[in-house]
Each structure stands twice: as C-alpha cells, then as structure tokens.
C-alpha cells in the first residue's frame, strides 16, 4: 500500500490525479535498489488528468462520492486507495459487507455511486476486531466523505499504521500469508506457487496485509 501512495504523491505533486486507482493497475516488481527488494509500479495512465477534474473517471467501485459533482481534485485518488486498502484488509469493499469485491463490481454504477454518497461505512467487529486500531483509523481517514477533510496521500504515508504493518519485511509478510493460508490444499498450493515464482496474487497480498495489520 505504501508503494501505491508513493505513486499518488508523485502524481499529486505534479498537480495530476491518477484517476483509476484499483488493484489491477499496480504491479509489484523486483527492485534490488528498493527497501525489501521490491517496488510498486503503476500502469494504465489513461485516466490521469491535471486537476481540477471535471469528468468522472475510473472504475465505479473505486469512485469517490464527489465525482457526482462538477469539479474534484486529487482527493479522489485517496478515496480509491482507501477502498483498495479496505478490500486488502477484510476481503470486501466498503458499503457491502455481504459481497466480495468481484460481486460488488458487477453492481450497476448508479447503485455504487448512490451508496458512496448516502450510506455509512460499517466496521463490524467480526472483520475489524482482529485488526489494529491504526489500520481502521487509516481506512476511515482515507474514506472520509468530505474531500476537504480527507487525509492526503502524503499524510497517509506518514500514518502510524505503516510503522506497525510495514515493520514486516516482504519476507515476513510472505511468511504471514503462507501461515494464514496453510489450512487446506488450496492455501498450501498458493503458498508453494508464490515461493517458486516470486509472484504475489492480489488474494495473497490481501492475506498478508491482514496478517500484518
């Protein structure tokens, strides 16, 4: 997640919004010069625009509520990253505690937009009770409905959650994912595949993020 926010900070420093923050648009790549030996790279800058933006952009599930208006800025990226972090931590998007991200993404766009503008996000103990207070605080700050009050990408990077979660090295995070997935043949096979080819799927990243939170 820190790599995603690094990308957003650089875009925002140049007065650009990335415009389409979602898991599919970020790649984890080997990088010997980076801490931990990996780096996060963004792909598909087709929705990137200078701010202020005047047209909605991105995938409906990750669109900020202010996109229903006429002008919006870089805060839309932070909201989308908050949705991404929410999914990483609990396996479901905000507003739909009974749906997976894949199921919610198939909802009509108008239903998704209406939910982001009018529904409150719930944080059931069954999901969040096992996570740290800092993890929830960061998600809440990134998913603040008022864009003026929403945390910036730079301030999100400085959030105490990263001191806790990213104290895990990539090797320790991978070990956490392996341990969490060890039950059942599917988890064991996924862990073995990750160990062989070095590629981490979004599902494995979600398990590791939750384990570190």
Coordinates of C-alpha atoms in Angstrom, one line a residue:
X1 CA 0.0 0.0 0.0
X2 CA 2.9 2.3 0.7
X3 CA 4.0 1.9 -2.9
X4 CA 0.6 2.9 -4.2
X5 CA 0.6 6.0 -2.1
X6 CA 4.1 6.8 -3.3
X7 CA 2.8 6.8 -6.8
X8 CA -0.1 9.0 -5.9
X9 CA 2.2 11.5 -4.1
X10 CA 4.3 11.9 -7.2
X11 CA 1.2 12.4 -9.4
X12 CA -0.3 14.9 -6.9
X13 CA 3.0 16.8 -6.6
X14 CA 2.7 17.4 -10.3
X15 CA -0.9 18.5 -9.9
X16 CA -2.2 15.4 -11.7
X17 CA -4.8 12.9 -10.5
X18 CA -4.0 9.3 -11.3
X19 CA -7.7 8.8 -11.9
X20 CA -8.1 5.0 -11.9
X21 CA -6.7 3.6 -8.6
X22 CA -7.5 -0.1 -8.4
X23 CA -5.5 -3.3 -7.7
X24 CA -5.2 -4.2 -11.4
X25 CA -3.3 -1.0 -12.2
X26 CA -0.4 -1.6 -9.8
X27 CA 2.4 -4.2 -10.3
X28 CA 4.8 -5.5 -7.6
X29 CA 8.2 -5.7 -9.3
X30 CA 11.6 -6.9 -8.2
X31 CA 13.9 -4.0 -7.5
X32 CA 17.3 -4.5 -5.9
X33 CA 17.6 -0.8 -5.2
X34 CA 14.4 -0.6 -3.1
X35 CA 14.0 -1.5 0.6
X36 CA 12.9 -5.1 0.7
X37 CA 13.9 -5.7 -2.9
X38 CA 10.5 -4.9 -4.5
X39 CA 8.8 -1.8 -5.8
X40 CA 5.2 -0.9 -6.8
X41 CA 4.7 0.5 -10.3
X42 CA 1.5 2.0 -11.7
X43 CA 0.3 1.1 -15.2
X44 CA -2.5 2.5 -17.4
X45 CA -2.3 6.2 -17.0
X46 CA -5.3 6.6 -19.4
X47 CA -7.5 8.3 -16.8
X48 CA -4.7 10.6 -15.5
X49 CA -5.6 14.3 -15.9
X50 CA -4.4 17.6 -14.5
X51 CA -6.6 18.9 -11.6
X52 CA -9.2 20.1 -11.2
X53 CA -11.1 17.3 -12.9
X54 CA -14.5 17.9 -14.4
X55 CA -15.4 14.4 -15.7
X56 CA -15.8 11.3 -13.7
X57 CA -13.1 8.7 -14.3
X58 CA -12.0 5.3 -13.0
X59 CA -13.9 2.2 -12.1
X60 CA -17.3 2.7 -10.3
X61 CA -16.4 0.6 -7.2
X62 CA -13.4 2.9 -6.5
X63 CA -15.0 6.2 -7.5
X64 CA -15.2 8.9 -4.8
X65 CA -18.6 10.4 -3.9
X66 CA -17.6 13.9 -5.1
X67 CA -17.3 12.6 -8.6
X68 CA -21.1 13.1 -8.8
X69 CA -20.4 16.8 -8.8
X70 CA -18.7 19.1 -11.4
X71 CA -15.2 19.7 -10.0
X72 CA -12.9 17.5 -8.0
X73 CA -9.3 17.0 -7.3
X74 CA -6.6 14.7 -6.2
X75 CA -8.6 13.5 -3.1
X76 CA -10.4 11.1 -5.5
X77 CA -7.3 9.0 -5.7
X78 CA -7.0 8.8 -1.9
X79 CA -10.6 7.6 -1.6
X80 CA -9.9 4.9 -4.3
X81 CA -6.8 3.8 -2.4
X82 CA -8.9 3.6 0.8
X83 CA -11.3 1.3 -1.0
X84 CA -8.4 -0.8 -2.1
X85 CA -7.0 -0.9 1.4
X86 CA -10.4 -1.8 2.9
X87 CA -10.5 -4.8 0.4
X88 CA -7.0 -5.8 1.3
X89 CA -7.7 -5.9 5.0
X90 CA -11.1 -7.5 5.2
X91 CA -11.7 -9.0 1.8
X92 CA -14.8 -6.9 0.9
X93 CA -15.4 -3.4 -0.2
X94 CA -16.9 -0.7 2.0
X95 CA -20.7 -0.4 1.9
X96 CA -21.2 -4.1 1.0
X97 CA -20.3 -6.3 3.9
X98 CA -22.1 -9.3 2.3
X99 CA -20.4 -9.1 -1.1
X100 CA -16.9 -9.8 -2.4
X101 CA -15.1 -7.1 -4.4
X102 CA -15.9 -9.0 -7.6
X103 CA -19.6 -9.2 -6.7
X104 CA -19.8 -5.5 -5.8
X105 CA -18.1 -4.5 -9.0
X106 CA -20.9 -6.1 -11.0
X107 CA -23.5 -3.9 -9.4
X108 CA -25.0 -1.1 -11.6
X109 CA -22.8 2.0 -11.5
X110 CA -25.7 4.2 -10.2
X111 CA -26.1 1.9 -7.2
X112 CA -22.4 2.1 -6.3
X113 CA -22.4 5.9 -6.6
X114 CA -25.6 6.2 -4.5
X115 CA -24.1 4.1 -1.8
X116 CA -20.9 6.1 -1.6
X117 CA -22.9 9.3 -1.3
X118 CA -25.5 8.3 1.2
X119 CA -24.6 5.1 3.1
X120 CA -22.4 5.0 6.2
X121 CA -19.5 2.5 6.3
X122 CA -19.8 -0.1 9.0
X123 CA -16.9 -1.7 10.7
X124 CA -18.2 -4.9 12.2
X125 CA -16.2 -6.5 14.9
X126 CA -16.2 -9.8 13.1
X127 CA -14.0 -8.1 10.5
X128 CA -12.2 -5.4 12.3
X129 CA -11.8 -6.8 15.8
X130 CA -8.7 -8.8 14.7
X131 CA -7.1 -5.7 13.1
X132 CA -5.1 -3.0 14.7
X133 CA -6.7 0.4 15.7
X134 CA -4.2 2.1 13.4
X135 CA -5.5 0.1 10.4
X136 CA -9.1 1.2 10.9
X137 CA -8.1 4.8 11.6
X138 CA -6.2 5.0 8.3
X139 CA -9.1 3.4 6.3
X140 CA -11.5 5.9 8.0
X141 CA -9.3 8.8 7.2
X142 CA -9.0 7.8 3.5
X143 CA -12.7 7.1 3.2
X144 CA -13.9 10.4 4.7
X145 CA -16.8 11.6 2.5
X146 CA -15.8 15.3 2.6
X147 CA -12.8 15.6 0.2
X148 CA -11.6 18.7 2.1
X149 CA -11.4 16.7 5.3
X150 CA -10.0 13.6 3.7
X151 CA -6.4 12.7 4.5
X152 CA -3.9 13.5 1.7
X153 CA -1.7 10.8 0.1
X154 CA 1.4 12.3 1.8
X155 CA -0.2 12.3 5.3
X156 CA -1.5 8.8 4.7
X157 CA 2.1 7.7 4.1
X158 CA 3.1 9.2 7.5
X159 CA 0.3 7.4 9.3
X160 CA 1.4 5.2 12.3
X161 CA -0.1 2.1 10.7
X162 CA 2.8 2.0 8.3
X163 CA 5.2 1.9 11.3
X164 CA 3.4 -1.2 12.5
X165 CA 2.4 -3.0 9.3
X166 CA 5.5 -2.2 7.3
X167 CA 7.8 -3.1 10.0
X168 CA 7.2 -6.5 8.4
X169 CA 9.8 -7.1 5.7
X170 CA 8.4 -8.6 2.4
X171 CA 9.8 -12.0 3.6
X172 CA 7.9 -11.7 6.9
X173 CA 4.8 -10.6 5.1
X174 CA 5.1 -13.6 2.7
X175 CA 5.6 -15.8 5.7
X176 CA 2.5 -14.4 7.3
X177 CA 0.5 -15.0 4.2
X178 CA 1.8 -18.6 4.0
X179 CA 0.9 -19.3 7.6
X180 CA -2.6 -17.8 7.2
X181 CA -3.2 -19.9 4.0
X182 CA -1.7 -23.1 5.4
X183 CA -5.1 -24.7 6.1
X184 CA -6.3 -26.7 3.2
X185 CA -4.7 -27.8 -0.1
X186 CA -5.6 -24.6 -1.9
X187 CA -3.7 -22.4 0.6
X188 CA -0.7 -24.7 0.6
X189 CA -0.6 -24.8 -3.2
X190 CA -0.9 -21.0 -3.5
X191 CA 1.9 -20.5 -0.9
X192 CA 4.1 -23.0 -2.8
X193 CA 3.4 -21.3 -6.1
X194 CA 4.3 -17.9 -4.6
X195 CA 7.5 -19.4 -3.2
X196 CA 8.5 -20.8 -6.6
X197 CA 7.8 -18.0 -9.0
X198 CA 8.0 -15.0 -6.7
X199 CA 4.7 -13.6 -7.9
X200 CA 2.1 -12.5 -5.3
X201 CA -1.5 -12.5 -6.3
X202 CA -4.0 -9.9 -5.1
X203 CA -5.5 -12.6 -2.9
X204 CA -2.2 -13.5 -1.3
X205 CA -1.5 -9.8 -0.8
X206 CA -4.8 -9.4 1.0
X207 CA -3.9 -12.2 3.4
X208 CA -0.5 -10.7 4.0
X209 CA -1.9 -7.2 4.6
X210 CA -4.5 -8.5 7.1
X211 CA -1.8 -10.6 8.9
X212 CA 0.4 -7.5 9.3
X213 CA -2.4 -5.2 10.4

